[in-house]
C-alpha cells in the first residue's frame, strides 16, 4: 500500500503522448482557438451600430486620426504570431502549414497569460524579401508582431528589416524571449557567486538565433566579447574560419588556435548550451571556475542532465529548459508580459531599454520576498533566492505585475510610447484583476501538491475510466500518489482499452475489495463506528466488502491514505453519510458544507453551500463563510464574500433576509479581517458599479469572489445555471468541515475535474487549517 516511490516518471511515453495530443487537438472541435464577439448583436439597433450605417463613424474618425484605431478597434490588443515554418521547435523546416499547431499554441499562451488576442498567420514565404513584404503589409491590422520559428540567419534579417519598416513592436521570441530569461539568470547567478559580468568567462555551445541573441544581450549587460567563446557544429568560432559563418556569428570570432569545447572550458564562469544533448561531459565541469552557472537548455534532453552535473560539481548553479527541474528557462516567463506592457502604452517598437527592463524585473522577482499569498501558491513556504531559485516559476502570478509595468515605463522613458500610462497605480490594479481571471487558478495548487509531504490520494471508484485518466495525469504531473479501489484485473483491462500507460505497483497501488489482507482490520474499525447505529457485525463485513467509499474513508482514517476522492457514482448524501460516520467533522464545526469553484471567462468565483445543508441557520451560514474564505486562501487569493438574498441591503424584511443579516454580524465578529458584506442581490455582488449606487459605503472593495447563498436550492441552482451559461470549469464540490481531507464529487465530473480535486486534497493534507 505504500506509494512513496510511485509517480516519479518524467512524463508519458512518446507514443502515448502523441495519441493524447492528437485527441486533444481534434476534439471536441479542431484546433485551439476561436473568435468571439465582444459587443452585443441581439437586435436591429445593435446591427446598425456594429455594421452599416453606424460603423461609418469610427471609420471616418480613424481616417482623420489614425491613432484612434486603438480606441475604436481591437488593434491595441491584437498580436500576429507569424511563421514560415522553417525552424519549428525541434522539428526543423516542416513548412508553414505543419507549423500551424505550434502557432495556435503560442496564441493560447498569449491569451491565457496576458489576455492578448492573437491571429496566428502561417505564410509560404521562404525568402527574406517575400516574408518582409508580406508581414509589412499586415501592419494596419495589428498592434504588434511576434515572429516565430524562422531559421537563422534569415530570422535576423527579417526582424531587422521589419523593425525598420513598421511602427509597431516586432519581436522574434525565439531570440529575445530566451535571451531575456537567460540574462536574468546570469545576473542572479553571478551575484550569488560574487562575480562581475565584465570579468565572467562565457562558453557557448550553439550559435543559432537564440544563442546569439543571448550573447548580444549579455554584452549589453556588460559582458566583454573577448571573454565569450562560441562553438557550433564546426567547433570554435574563430577569426579566419569560413565554413558556416555569417556576419552575426563573426562578431564572436576569437583570435585562437583552440578549436574544441574541451579546449576552451577551463575557468569558465558560465556555460550556455543551446545545442544538443550530451555535449557537456561531466569531466569538463571540474575545469570550470568556482560556483559555475550551467545553462543546459537543449530540449527535451539538455547538454548535461542536472543530476549528473550536480554530482560532478556540487557548487554549480544549473538551469534547463525542462519543467521537472528547478530554474526552468521558458519563454513564457516574459513574452506575454513584454507585449502586454508594449501594447498598453502604445509602443512603436520593443527596444533594448524595454528588454533590459524585463531582465531586471525577472531577476528582481526571484530576489523578492514572497507575499503570504505567493507563499501559499508555492506550497506554504516562500521560494528563497538561491542556486535552485535563480529565476521565477513560469506560473508565478506576479510576473505580469512586475514585467508589464517595467516594460511600459521603459518605453515611456525611451520615447517610444504613443499612449504613455498616466496612472501606474490604476494600471497595476487592472493587471492584478487579470491575474485572477486568467484561468490558471489551479496552477498554484498543482505546484504546491508537487512539494507536499502527504500525497497518497485514494479513489473510491478506481475502475472508472475518468479516474484512470485522472490518475495518469496526476502521475505525469507528479502531483499525487494514486491508490485505486477496484479489482486489479478490471483496472488492467481498462488501462489497455483506453491506451493508458500507468501500471499497478509502479505508478499506483490498488485495494482489491474482493481480496485484501487488511479486510478484518477494516471491518473491526468500521464496526467501532457504526455498531451502535443498527449495523451488525455481519452487515459491517458486507458493507466493507461492497462499499468503496467506506473502504476509502477507512484507509484515510487508519493512515493508509492521506485523502479521499469519491462520489463519481451514486448519490451525494449517501457518500456524505459514510464520510460523516468514519472521518467525521473537525472539532467545533457545526456541520459539513460544500464549496464549489467555477472558473470562467470572468475569472474564479466560489459558490457555497452547494450540496449539503438544505436550510442553514445564521450560525451555519457564518461558519461556512469563514471556512470557505480559509479554503480560498489556499489558492493564493484574497476572499471577498457577499451574503446573498432577495433583499438588497435591507430592502426586504423576510425570514431569509434577517438570517443573512444576522450571519453578517457573526462573521464580522468572528473574522474581523475578512472582507464581507450583505445581505445583497447577486448583481450587486458581482457588479461593483451597481453596488456603489445602492450602497456607496459597502465594505466590499471589489467584486465578490465568494457568493454565500441563504439555502441549498439557491446555491445549487445558481451554480448549475452559471456553469452552463458561462461554459465554466467546475472544481469541486470541495467538502468543508471534515476532520481529514475527503471530497465527494458529482457523477458529471470529468477526468480533469477529478485531477484538480485530487491535487487540492493533497494540499489540504499537507496544510491542515
XYZ file of C-alpha atoms in Angstrom:
769
model
C 0.000 0.000 0.000
C 2.969 2.355 0.399
C 3.191 4.559 -2.710
C 6.247 6.530 -1.613
C 8.229 5.633 -4.713
C 5.364 5.963 -7.157
C 4.894 8.640 -9.792
C 8.497 9.566 -10.430
C 8.460 9.156 -14.174
C 9.338 12.261 -16.168
C 6.277 12.070 -18.388
C 4.254 9.942 -20.749
C 5.836 7.664 -23.289
C 6.166 9.298 -26.689
C 3.572 7.134 -28.432
C 1.082 7.673 -25.633
C 1.703 11.413 -25.584
C 1.319 11.612 -29.361
C -2.044 9.860 -29.177
C -3.247 12.142 -26.401
C -2.026 15.229 -28.251
C -3.843 14.280 -31.446
C -7.051 13.691 -29.487
C -6.587 16.994 -27.632
C -6.171 18.950 -30.860
C -9.096 17.280 -32.647
C -11.889 17.128 -30.045
C -14.429 18.442 -29.197
C -13.663 20.754 -32.127
C -10.470 21.045 -34.202
C -7.760 23.464 -33.129
C -7.153 25.528 -30.009
C -8.678 28.905 -30.934
C -11.970 30.569 -31.727
C -13.145 34.147 -32.321
C -15.786 35.648 -30.046
C -17.739 38.875 -30.351
C -17.184 41.442 -27.603
C -20.291 43.535 -28.331
C -23.954 42.511 -28.244
C -25.733 41.766 -31.506
C -29.215 40.988 -30.325
C -31.445 43.416 -32.173
C -31.675 45.746 -35.166
C -30.076 48.650 -33.321
C -27.061 46.546 -32.361
C -26.701 45.542 -36.005
C -26.879 49.195 -37.089
C -24.152 50.136 -34.583
C -21.896 47.171 -35.368
C -22.122 47.433 -39.134
C -23.963 49.733 -41.522
C -24.644 52.609 -41.022
C -23.087 53.067 -37.568
C -19.671 51.696 -38.436
C -19.033 54.706 -40.685
C -18.429 56.951 -37.674
C -15.367 55.117 -36.306
C -14.070 54.576 -39.853
C -14.057 58.327 -40.504
C -12.579 59.048 -37.077
C -9.682 56.696 -37.822
C -9.211 58.215 -41.295
C -8.825 61.637 -39.711
C -6.743 60.458 -36.742
C -5.117 57.041 -37.284
C -4.200 56.530 -33.636
C -7.900 56.376 -32.727
C -7.853 52.880 -34.232
C -6.625 51.861 -30.783
C -9.796 53.377 -29.286
C -12.382 52.029 -31.709
C -10.993 48.635 -32.773
C -9.278 45.599 -31.246
C -5.938 46.560 -32.792
C -4.416 47.660 -29.478
C -4.824 44.189 -28.018
C -4.162 42.143 -31.151
C -0.835 40.465 -31.975
C 0.108 38.435 -35.047
C 2.091 35.257 -34.402
C 3.785 34.706 -37.756
C 5.975 31.904 -39.072
C 7.132 30.449 -42.355
C 7.707 27.076 -40.678
C 11.415 26.972 -41.445
C 12.639 26.122 -37.917
C 9.766 24.687 -35.881
C 10.618 23.625 -32.335
C 12.811 20.550 -32.677
C 11.123 19.555 -35.938
C 13.111 21.697 -38.354
C 11.850 23.012 -41.675
C 8.406 21.410 -41.801
C 6.738 24.242 -43.698
C 4.071 26.801 -42.809
C 1.022 24.539 -42.798
C 2.589 21.983 -40.453
C 3.655 24.797 -38.125
C 0.067 25.903 -37.502
C -0.493 23.836 -34.307
C 2.581 25.476 -32.786
C 1.417 28.965 -33.724
C -2.053 28.262 -32.322
C -0.342 27.094 -29.153
C 1.604 30.336 -28.925
C -1.650 32.232 -29.393
C -3.192 30.361 -26.469
C -0.257 31.299 -24.236
C -0.642 34.977 -25.138
C -4.316 34.846 -24.237
C -4.038 32.816 -21.061
C -1.028 34.534 -19.542
C -1.632 38.146 -20.593
C -5.133 38.439 -22.063
C -3.773 39.302 -25.516
C -5.746 38.292 -28.613
C -3.820 36.657 -31.452
C -4.260 35.741 -35.081
C -1.802 33.013 -35.997
C -0.552 33.532 -39.553
C 1.453 30.917 -41.419
C 2.929 32.238 -44.652
C 4.507 30.458 -47.593
C 7.499 32.778 -47.813
C 10.879 31.008 -47.711
C 12.779 34.085 -48.954
C 13.557 37.050 -46.702
C 12.154 39.562 -49.186
C 8.862 37.666 -49.502
C 8.432 37.378 -45.774
C 9.235 41.017 -45.103
C 6.856 42.317 -47.751
C 4.041 40.027 -46.613
C 4.351 40.844 -42.918
C 4.817 44.556 -43.526
C 1.543 44.658 -45.443
C -0.292 43.420 -42.338
C 0.650 46.396 -40.153
C -2.792 48.096 -40.192
C -4.389 45.049 -38.579
C -2.141 44.520 -35.575
C -0.759 46.217 -32.503
C 2.335 44.001 -32.554
C 4.133 41.245 -34.480
C 5.592 38.130 -32.845
C 7.906 36.298 -35.262
C 8.222 32.610 -34.544
C 10.206 29.579 -35.697
C 12.152 31.191 -38.564
C 15.552 29.688 -39.220
C 18.835 31.509 -38.737
C 20.405 33.537 -40.177
C 17.327 34.679 -42.167
C 15.459 35.459 -38.938
C 17.951 38.232 -38.107
C 17.428 39.950 -41.431
C 13.643 39.551 -41.365
C 13.370 41.117 -37.936
C 15.802 43.928 -38.699
C 14.004 44.941 -41.899
C 10.559 44.758 -40.302
C 11.634 46.843 -37.323
C 12.904 49.481 -39.711
C 9.674 49.466 -41.763
C 6.936 49.142 -39.135
C 5.639 51.489 -36.481
C 4.503 48.702 -34.148
C 6.526 46.288 -31.989
C 8.264 43.446 -33.856
C 9.704 40.754 -31.602
C 11.352 37.465 -32.566
C 10.641 35.480 -29.414
C 12.992 32.617 -30.273
C 15.809 35.133 -29.990
C 14.826 37.721 -27.447
C 12.499 35.771 -25.162
C 15.177 33.221 -24.424
C 17.831 35.929 -24.171
C 15.884 37.914 -21.565
C 15.397 34.931 -19.271
C 18.991 33.763 -19.711
C 20.240 37.265 -18.899
C 18.127 37.395 -15.715
C 19.526 34.028 -14.606
C 23.095 35.151 -15.337
C 22.614 38.369 -13.349
C 21.389 36.465 -10.306
C 23.893 33.613 -10.574
C 26.846 35.968 -10.785
C 25.520 37.882 -7.792
C 25.313 34.681 -5.762
C 28.816 33.702 -6.869
C 30.217 37.136 -6.036
C 31.360 37.746 -9.613
C 31.087 40.678 -12.030
C 29.745 40.182 -15.529
C 32.575 42.142 -17.116
C 35.030 39.598 -15.673
C 32.980 36.474 -16.435
C 34.174 33.931 -18.985
C 31.260 32.637 -21.035
C 31.474 29.475 -23.142
C 28.597 28.818 -25.520
C 27.606 25.644 -27.334
C 25.300 26.604 -30.180
C 25.328 29.638 -32.466
C 21.751 29.832 -33.691
C 19.278 32.648 -33.292
C 18.618 32.081 -29.581
C 22.290 31.640 -28.645
C 23.464 34.746 -30.471
C 20.601 36.824 -29.044
C 21.557 35.648 -25.541
C 25.163 36.639 -26.076
C 24.196 40.011 -27.552
C 22.063 40.817 -24.524
C 24.806 39.706 -22.147
C 27.139 42.105 -23.920
C 24.543 44.839 -23.343
C 24.689 43.917 -19.664
C 28.457 44.380 -19.620
C 29.995 41.099 -20.728
C 33.128 41.567 -22.839
C 33.335 39.986 -26.275
C 36.875 38.777 -25.677
C 35.544 36.673 -22.769
C 32.940 34.912 -24.929
C 33.837 31.635 -26.652
C 31.252 30.319 -29.130
C 31.069 26.801 -30.572
C 28.846 25.280 -33.237
C 28.864 22.173 -35.410
C 32.233 23.173 -36.839
C 33.801 23.814 -33.455
C 35.048 27.157 -32.166
C 34.053 30.338 -33.981
C 37.492 31.783 -34.705
C 38.985 34.522 -36.832
C 39.601 33.273 -40.360
C 37.029 30.480 -40.284
C 34.933 30.351 -43.465
C 32.637 27.332 -43.030
C 29.167 28.027 -41.572
C 29.998 31.657 -40.875
C 27.850 34.785 -41.188
C 28.134 38.405 -40.107
C 26.116 37.874 -36.916
C 28.252 34.965 -35.741
C 31.536 36.565 -36.799
C 31.187 39.170 -34.060
C 32.272 36.496 -31.579
C 35.208 35.089 -33.561
C 38.242 34.556 -31.322
C 41.921 35.006 -32.202
C 42.866 31.490 -31.057
C 44.285 28.183 -32.195
C 41.855 26.330 -29.944
C 39.035 24.539 -31.725
C 37.020 22.286 -29.395
C 34.875 22.803 -26.314
C 37.255 20.774 -24.166
C 39.986 23.274 -25.050
C 38.049 26.405 -24.057
C 36.068 25.307 -20.995
C 38.883 25.992 -18.492
C 37.894 28.586 -15.822
C 34.542 29.263 -17.490
C 32.069 31.014 -15.193
C 29.070 30.399 -17.462
C 28.260 27.571 -19.849
C 25.450 28.494 -22.239
C 24.097 25.478 -24.082
C 21.574 25.839 -26.887
C 22.743 22.909 -28.967
C 22.257 19.164 -28.392
C 22.006 16.519 -25.701
C 25.207 15.259 -24.101
C 27.504 17.981 -25.433
C 28.832 18.909 -21.978
C 30.683 15.939 -20.485
C 30.869 15.597 -16.674
C 34.673 15.613 -16.661
C 34.700 19.083 -18.251
C 32.819 20.579 -15.299
C 35.781 20.007 -12.990
C 37.752 22.517 -15.064
C 35.193 25.319 -14.793
C 35.544 28.196 -12.342
C 34.231 28.171 -8.791
C 30.408 28.272 -8.488
C 29.809 27.993 -12.219
C 26.467 28.614 -13.902
C 25.490 25.761 -16.222
C 22.685 26.633 -18.617
C 21.928 23.359 -20.416
C 18.936 24.483 -22.471
C 18.681 21.901 -25.252
C 15.230 20.286 -25.287
C 13.968 17.779 -24.475
C 17.356 16.446 -23.368
C 19.866 19.028 -22.135
C 23.582 19.203 -22.833
C 24.066 17.580 -19.433
C 21.427 16.256 -17.043
C 21.194 18.257 -13.806
C 21.763 15.257 -11.527
C 24.928 14.369 -13.442
C 26.127 17.984 -13.312
C 25.346 18.217 -9.597
C 27.358 15.089 -8.872
C 30.341 16.406 -10.813
C 30.099 19.955 -9.401
C 28.059 20.284 -6.196
C 28.700 24.044 -6.198
C 27.213 24.567 -9.665
C 24.023 26.513 -10.385
C 22.022 24.747 -13.073
C 19.277 25.862 -15.467
C 17.494 23.764 -18.072
C 14.534 24.173 -20.384
C 12.617 21.409 -18.596
C 9.733 21.821 -16.165
C 10.792 18.873 -13.989
C 13.945 20.616 -12.711
C 14.483 23.928 -10.884
C 15.363 27.086 -12.835
C 13.361 26.365 -15.984
C 14.214 28.750 -18.825
C 10.846 29.054 -20.531
C 9.982 31.899 -22.899
C 6.530 32.160 -21.376
C 8.283 33.822 -18.442
C 8.483 37.011 -20.460
C 6.976 37.310 -23.951
C 3.289 37.675 -22.905
C 4.143 40.364 -20.380
C 6.544 42.259 -22.643
C 3.810 42.532 -25.254
C 1.273 43.404 -22.550
C 3.337 46.387 -21.444
C 4.212 47.389 -25.015
C 0.586 47.290 -26.191
C -0.762 49.109 -23.159
C 1.489 52.114 -23.685
C 1.199 52.056 -27.489
C 4.898 51.328 -28.033
C 6.144 51.676 -31.592
C 8.901 49.112 -31.035
C 10.444 46.843 -28.418
C 13.838 48.407 -27.894
C 16.882 47.496 -25.831
C 15.688 49.596 -22.897
C 12.437 47.616 -22.737
C 14.261 44.287 -22.939
C 16.653 45.338 -20.185
C 13.693 46.417 -18.058
C 12.263 42.913 -18.453
C 15.618 41.364 -17.470
C 15.797 43.480 -14.328
C 12.176 42.765 -13.413
C 12.574 38.983 -13.743
C 15.855 38.967 -11.818
C 14.391 41.149 -9.082
C 11.283 38.978 -8.723
C 13.436 35.957 -7.898
C 15.107 38.007 -5.153
C 11.832 39.422 -3.902
C 10.420 38.263 -0.598
C 7.200 36.485 -1.400
C 3.897 37.691 -0.006
C 1.737 35.377 2.093
C -0.473 34.723 -0.928
C 2.532 33.892 -3.087
C 3.929 31.640 -0.358
C 0.692 29.668 -0.333
C 0.901 29.354 -4.092
C 4.357 27.781 -3.730
C 3.338 25.195 -1.159
C 3.237 27.089 2.115
C 6.900 28.121 2.008
C 8.099 31.180 0.176
C 10.628 30.358 -2.558
C 14.039 31.533 -1.421
C 16.533 33.201 -3.738
C 19.460 30.853 -4.231
C 21.114 28.323 -6.547
C 17.831 26.439 -7.147
C 15.766 29.610 -7.469
C 17.604 31.959 -9.840
C 14.509 32.767 -11.895
C 10.804 32.622 -11.017
C 8.454 29.828 -11.955
C 6.665 30.345 -15.284
C 3.400 30.213 -13.315
C 4.330 32.837 -10.743
C 1.269 35.146 -10.777
C 3.476 38.150 -10.028
C 5.290 38.034 -13.381
C 2.729 40.174 -15.204
C 2.647 42.605 -12.267
C 6.400 43.189 -12.466
C 7.288 42.873 -16.149
C 4.443 44.673 -17.934
C 4.703 47.917 -15.883
C 8.517 47.878 -16.137
C 8.365 47.476 -19.923
C 5.721 50.193 -20.287
C 7.748 52.583 -18.155
C 10.928 51.880 -20.133
C 9.026 52.549 -23.368
C 7.846 55.873 -22.000
C 11.287 56.890 -20.755
C 12.923 55.931 -24.063
C 10.358 57.903 -26.067
C 8.639 55.093 -27.968
C 5.270 55.105 -26.131
C 2.435 56.690 -28.122
C -0.002 56.409 -25.217
C 2.056 56.672 -22.002
C 0.393 55.263 -18.909
C -0.522 58.219 -16.723
C -1.756 56.405 -13.619
C 0.526 53.481 -12.833
C -1.354 52.545 -9.656
C -4.572 52.084 -11.605
C -2.708 50.158 -14.297
C -1.227 47.820 -11.692
C -4.683 47.274 -10.228
C -6.007 46.313 -13.679
C -3.207 43.790 -14.088
C -3.896 42.431 -10.612
C -7.503 41.772 -11.537
C -6.426 39.943 -14.671
C -4.219 37.584 -12.653
C -7.283 36.015 -11.086
C -9.243 35.924 -14.338
C -6.607 34.102 -16.343
C -7.899 30.557 -15.863
C -4.635 29.415 -14.267
C -6.001 29.352 -10.745
C -5.249 25.636 -10.377
C -1.559 26.041 -11.224
C -0.521 27.117 -7.699
C -2.429 24.143 -6.309
C -0.540 21.688 -8.545
C 2.771 23.420 -7.777
C 2.054 23.069 -4.063
C 0.968 19.441 -4.452
C 4.302 18.545 -6.077
C 6.100 19.714 -2.925
C 3.664 18.178 -0.456
C 4.728 15.565 2.079
C 1.351 13.798 2.210
C 0.430 12.750 -1.306
C -1.478 9.440 -1.177
C -4.960 10.001 -2.605
C -7.389 7.098 -2.561
C -10.103 6.920 -5.210
C -13.268 5.057 -4.265
C -14.281 4.453 -7.896
C -10.911 3.186 -9.066
C -12.257 1.253 -12.051
C -13.927 4.283 -13.659
C -12.313 5.487 -16.911
C -12.283 9.097 -15.676
C -10.438 8.091 -12.520
C -7.881 6.129 -14.520
C -7.258 9.099 -16.818
C -7.014 11.427 -13.821
C -4.559 9.048 -12.145
C -2.311 9.127 -15.200
C -2.436 12.929 -15.276
C -1.525 13.112 -11.579
C 1.394 10.720 -12.061
C 2.663 12.690 -15.050
C 2.326 15.965 -13.108
C 3.965 14.322 -10.066
C 1.111 15.843 -8.048
C -0.179 12.774 -6.168
C 0.363 9.084 -5.497
C -2.904 7.389 -6.504
C -4.445 4.452 -4.682
C -7.301 2.888 -6.646
C -10.067 0.841 -5.077
C -11.097 -1.803 -7.581
C -10.482 -5.237 -8.994
C -6.927 -5.413 -10.378
C -7.857 -7.428 -13.465
C -10.623 -4.950 -14.381
C -8.297 -1.982 -13.888
C -5.605 -3.612 -16.034
C -8.072 -4.429 -18.812
C -9.425 -0.892 -18.878
C -5.986 0.690 -18.863
C -5.170 -1.282 -22.015
C -8.539 -0.481 -23.598
C -8.101 3.243 -23.077
C -4.435 3.247 -24.107
C -3.181 4.457 -20.732
C 0.393 3.893 -19.683
C 0.320 3.808 -15.875
C 0.779 0.416 -14.223
C -0.072 -1.066 -10.852
C 2.731 -1.223 -8.254
C 4.807 1.129 -10.397
C 2.625 4.222 -10.685
C -0.256 3.436 -8.331
C -1.424 0.989 -5.683
C -4.681 -0.968 -5.574
C -7.033 -2.012 -2.797
C -8.993 -5.007 -4.034
C -12.393 -5.142 -2.263
C -12.596 -8.866 -3.003
C -9.215 -9.797 -1.549
C -7.238 -7.502 0.734
C -5.181 -8.707 3.718
C -6.449 -5.848 5.891
C -10.108 -6.741 5.408
C -10.584 -7.989 9.000
C -8.964 -4.871 10.464
C -11.105 -2.630 8.273
C -14.267 -4.444 9.378
C -13.369 -4.106 13.054
C -12.610 -0.418 12.584
C -15.864 0.178 10.733
C -17.942 -1.687 13.302
C -16.472 0.501 16.038
C -18.072 3.483 14.308
C -21.461 2.031 13.373
C -22.006 -0.879 15.781
C -24.475 1.111 17.853
C -26.239 2.529 14.812
C -28.109 -0.617 13.846
C -25.297 -2.291 11.886
C -24.495 -5.906 12.831
C -21.012 -7.444 12.549
C -22.137 -9.431 9.509
C -23.602 -6.250 7.998
C -20.308 -4.454 8.633
C -18.436 -7.185 6.757
C -20.797 -6.909 3.793
C -20.540 -3.104 3.696
C -16.734 -3.088 3.849
C -16.637 -5.653 1.070
C -19.045 -3.740 -1.217
C -18.992 -0.030 -0.340
C -15.857 1.510 -1.804
C -16.431 4.908 -0.152
C -16.391 3.171 3.223
C -13.132 1.432 2.259
C -11.589 4.730 1.169
C -12.709 6.577 4.287
C -11.318 3.785 6.496
C -7.987 3.918 4.630
C -7.720 7.647 5.363
C -8.817 7.225 8.976
C -6.245 4.466 9.554
C -3.420 6.380 7.865
C -3.189 4.119 4.810
C -4.025 7.148 2.618
C -3.870 10.889 3.093
C -7.051 11.963 1.278
C -10.229 10.505 -0.223
C -11.946 11.225 -3.531
C -15.378 9.670 -4.024
C -18.870 10.453 -5.336
C -18.307 9.749 -9.018
C -21.061 7.163 -8.815
C -24.175 7.308 -6.642
C -25.942 9.934 -4.579
C -24.062 12.678 -2.762
C -25.912 12.227 0.526
C -25.006 8.534 0.735
C -21.310 9.261 0.322
C -21.592 12.069 2.875
C -23.179 9.641 5.348
C -20.129 7.373 5.100
C -17.669 10.245 5.439
C -19.637 11.593 8.397
C -19.621 8.215 10.175
C -15.958 7.350 9.634
C -13.897 10.515 9.126
C -16.206 12.861 10.996
C -16.155 16.616 11.451
C -13.365 18.840 12.677
C -13.665 19.699 16.356
C -16.003 22.637 16.906
C -17.532 22.571 13.416
C -21.336 22.752 13.372
C -21.730 20.765 10.166
C -20.205 19.894 6.834
C -20.739 22.186 3.850
C -19.757 22.214 0.194
C -17.877 24.904 -1.685
C -17.783 24.977 -5.494
C -15.312 26.859 -7.666
C -16.347 27.997 -11.131
C -13.572 29.136 -13.481
C -14.894 31.041 -16.483
C -14.001 33.959 -18.754
C -14.977 36.207 -15.829
C -12.390 34.588 -13.600
C -12.742 32.494 -10.442
C -15.967 32.560 -8.420
C -16.756 30.386 -5.398
C -20.307 29.267 -4.524
C -21.459 27.924 -1.165
C -23.196 25.839 0.217
C -23.950 23.947 -2.974
C -24.546 20.348 -1.811
C -25.003 19.771 1.938
C -27.265 21.870 4.185
C -30.785 22.467 2.914
C -31.712 25.420 5.126
C -28.742 26.553 7.206
C -29.118 28.699 10.308
C -27.449 32.113 10.558
C -24.696 30.495 12.610
C -24.153 27.840 9.938
C -24.089 30.481 7.174
C -21.437 32.380 9.125
C -19.413 29.218 9.689
C -19.443 28.187 6.027
C -18.447 31.717 5.012
C -15.377 31.637 7.248
C -14.405 28.067 6.275
C -14.828 28.910 2.580
C -12.660 32.020 2.960
C -9.897 29.930 4.504
C -10.108 27.475 1.592
C -9.923 30.293 -0.954
C -6.673 31.467 0.592
C -5.100 28.131 -0.398
C -5.365 29.333 -3.998
C -3.290 32.424 -3.198
C -6.420 34.603 -3.451
C -7.917 37.184 -1.107
C -11.515 36.185 -0.336
C -14.254 38.802 -0.746
C -17.579 37.425 0.453
C -21.101 38.535 -0.430
C -24.031 37.174 1.595
C -26.800 36.914 -0.988
C -30.528 37.391 -0.641
C -33.630 38.605 -2.457
C -33.211 41.614 -0.141
C -30.707 44.293 -1.140
C -29.195 45.957 1.933
C -32.425 45.946 3.904
C -34.902 46.397 1.057
C -36.963 43.413 2.350
C -37.534 42.032 5.836
C -38.247 38.362 5.211
C -37.023 35.460 7.324
C -34.125 34.668 4.972
C -33.121 38.322 4.724
C -32.924 38.571 8.508
C -30.945 35.331 8.583
C -28.306 36.714 6.231
C -28.101 39.981 8.198
C -27.549 38.040 11.399
C -24.933 35.893 9.697
C -23.087 39.038 8.576
C -22.846 40.220 12.164
C -21.494 36.850 13.302
C -18.875 36.752 10.523
C -17.692 40.264 11.319
C -17.331 39.338 14.975
C -15.520 36.038 14.384
C -13.444 37.059 11.366
C -12.966 40.843 11.513
C -10.248 40.775 8.842
C -12.479 39.106 6.234
C -13.834 41.410 3.529
C -17.573 40.674 3.632
C -20.898 42.446 3.150
C -24.591 41.689 2.716
C -27.373 40.953 2.527
C -27.410 41.844 -1.164
C -28.657 40.922 -4.606
C -26.479 38.744 -6.802
C -25.877 41.511 -9.340
C -24.788 43.872 -6.554
C -22.194 41.298 -5.503
C -20.738 40.952 -8.992
C -21.166 44.466 -10.443
C -19.116 46.893 -8.381
C -20.631 49.930 -10.121
C -24.169 48.768 -9.318
C -23.290 48.055 -5.689
C -21.823 51.522 -5.269
C -25.067 53.068 -6.490
C -27.203 51.248 -3.936
C -24.655 51.096 -1.083
C -21.794 53.615 -1.536
C -20.145 52.655 1.760
C -20.136 48.902 1.157
C -17.212 47.158 2.823
C -16.539 45.182 -0.377
C -13.770 46.957 -2.270
C -14.060 44.915 -5.486
C -16.439 42.384 -6.995
C -17.133 39.450 -4.703
C -15.392 36.148 -5.429
C -17.257 34.204 -2.716
C -21.028 34.012 -3.114
C -22.818 32.754 0.021
C -26.427 31.678 -0.521
C -29.285 31.512 2.008
C -30.188 27.889 1.220
C -29.209 24.847 -0.799
C -31.776 25.402 -3.558
C -30.450 28.859 -4.377
C -26.791 27.808 -4.310
C -27.173 24.643 -6.366
C -29.438 26.218 -8.974
C -27.179 29.270 -9.339
C -24.092 27.097 -9.785
C -25.761 24.932 -12.417
C -27.018 27.895 -14.406
C -23.730 29.787 -14.224
C -21.706 26.717 -15.187
C -23.809 26.131 -18.279
C -24.295 29.742 -19.363
C -20.654 30.740 -18.864
C -19.220 27.437 -20.142
C -17.210 27.353 -16.951
C -14.915 24.723 -15.464
C -16.333 23.399 -12.201
C -13.826 22.485 -9.487
C -15.497 20.641 -6.648
C -17.603 20.359 -4.737
C -14.999 20.983 -2.048
C -16.138 19.420 1.223
C -15.559 21.769 4.141
C -15.501 20.798 7.802
C -14.158 17.235 7.519
C -11.614 16.113 10.097
C -9.399 14.758 7.301
C -9.311 15.604 3.565
C -12.261 13.973 1.811
C -14.182 15.229 -1.202
C -17.420 13.968 -2.698
C -17.629 14.802 -6.382
C -20.616 14.593 -8.705
C -21.362 11.941 -11.358
C -20.939 14.576 -14.094
C -17.305 15.298 -13.155
C -14.636 14.976 -15.858
C -11.210 13.402 -15.522
C -9.748 16.902 -15.399
C -12.104 17.777 -12.546
C -11.046 14.656 -10.653
C -7.352 15.502 -11.064
C -7.979 19.072 -9.881
C -9.714 17.885 -6.728
C -7.050 15.291 -6.017
C -4.342 17.960 -6.192
C -6.355 20.173 -3.846
C -6.796 17.246 -1.442
C -3.022 16.740 -1.397
C -2.545 20.396 -0.490
C -5.135 20.151 2.285
C -3.481 17.040 3.695
C -0.124 18.806 3.910
C -1.508 22.173 5.026
C -4.200 21.495 7.627
C -6.079 24.536 8.933
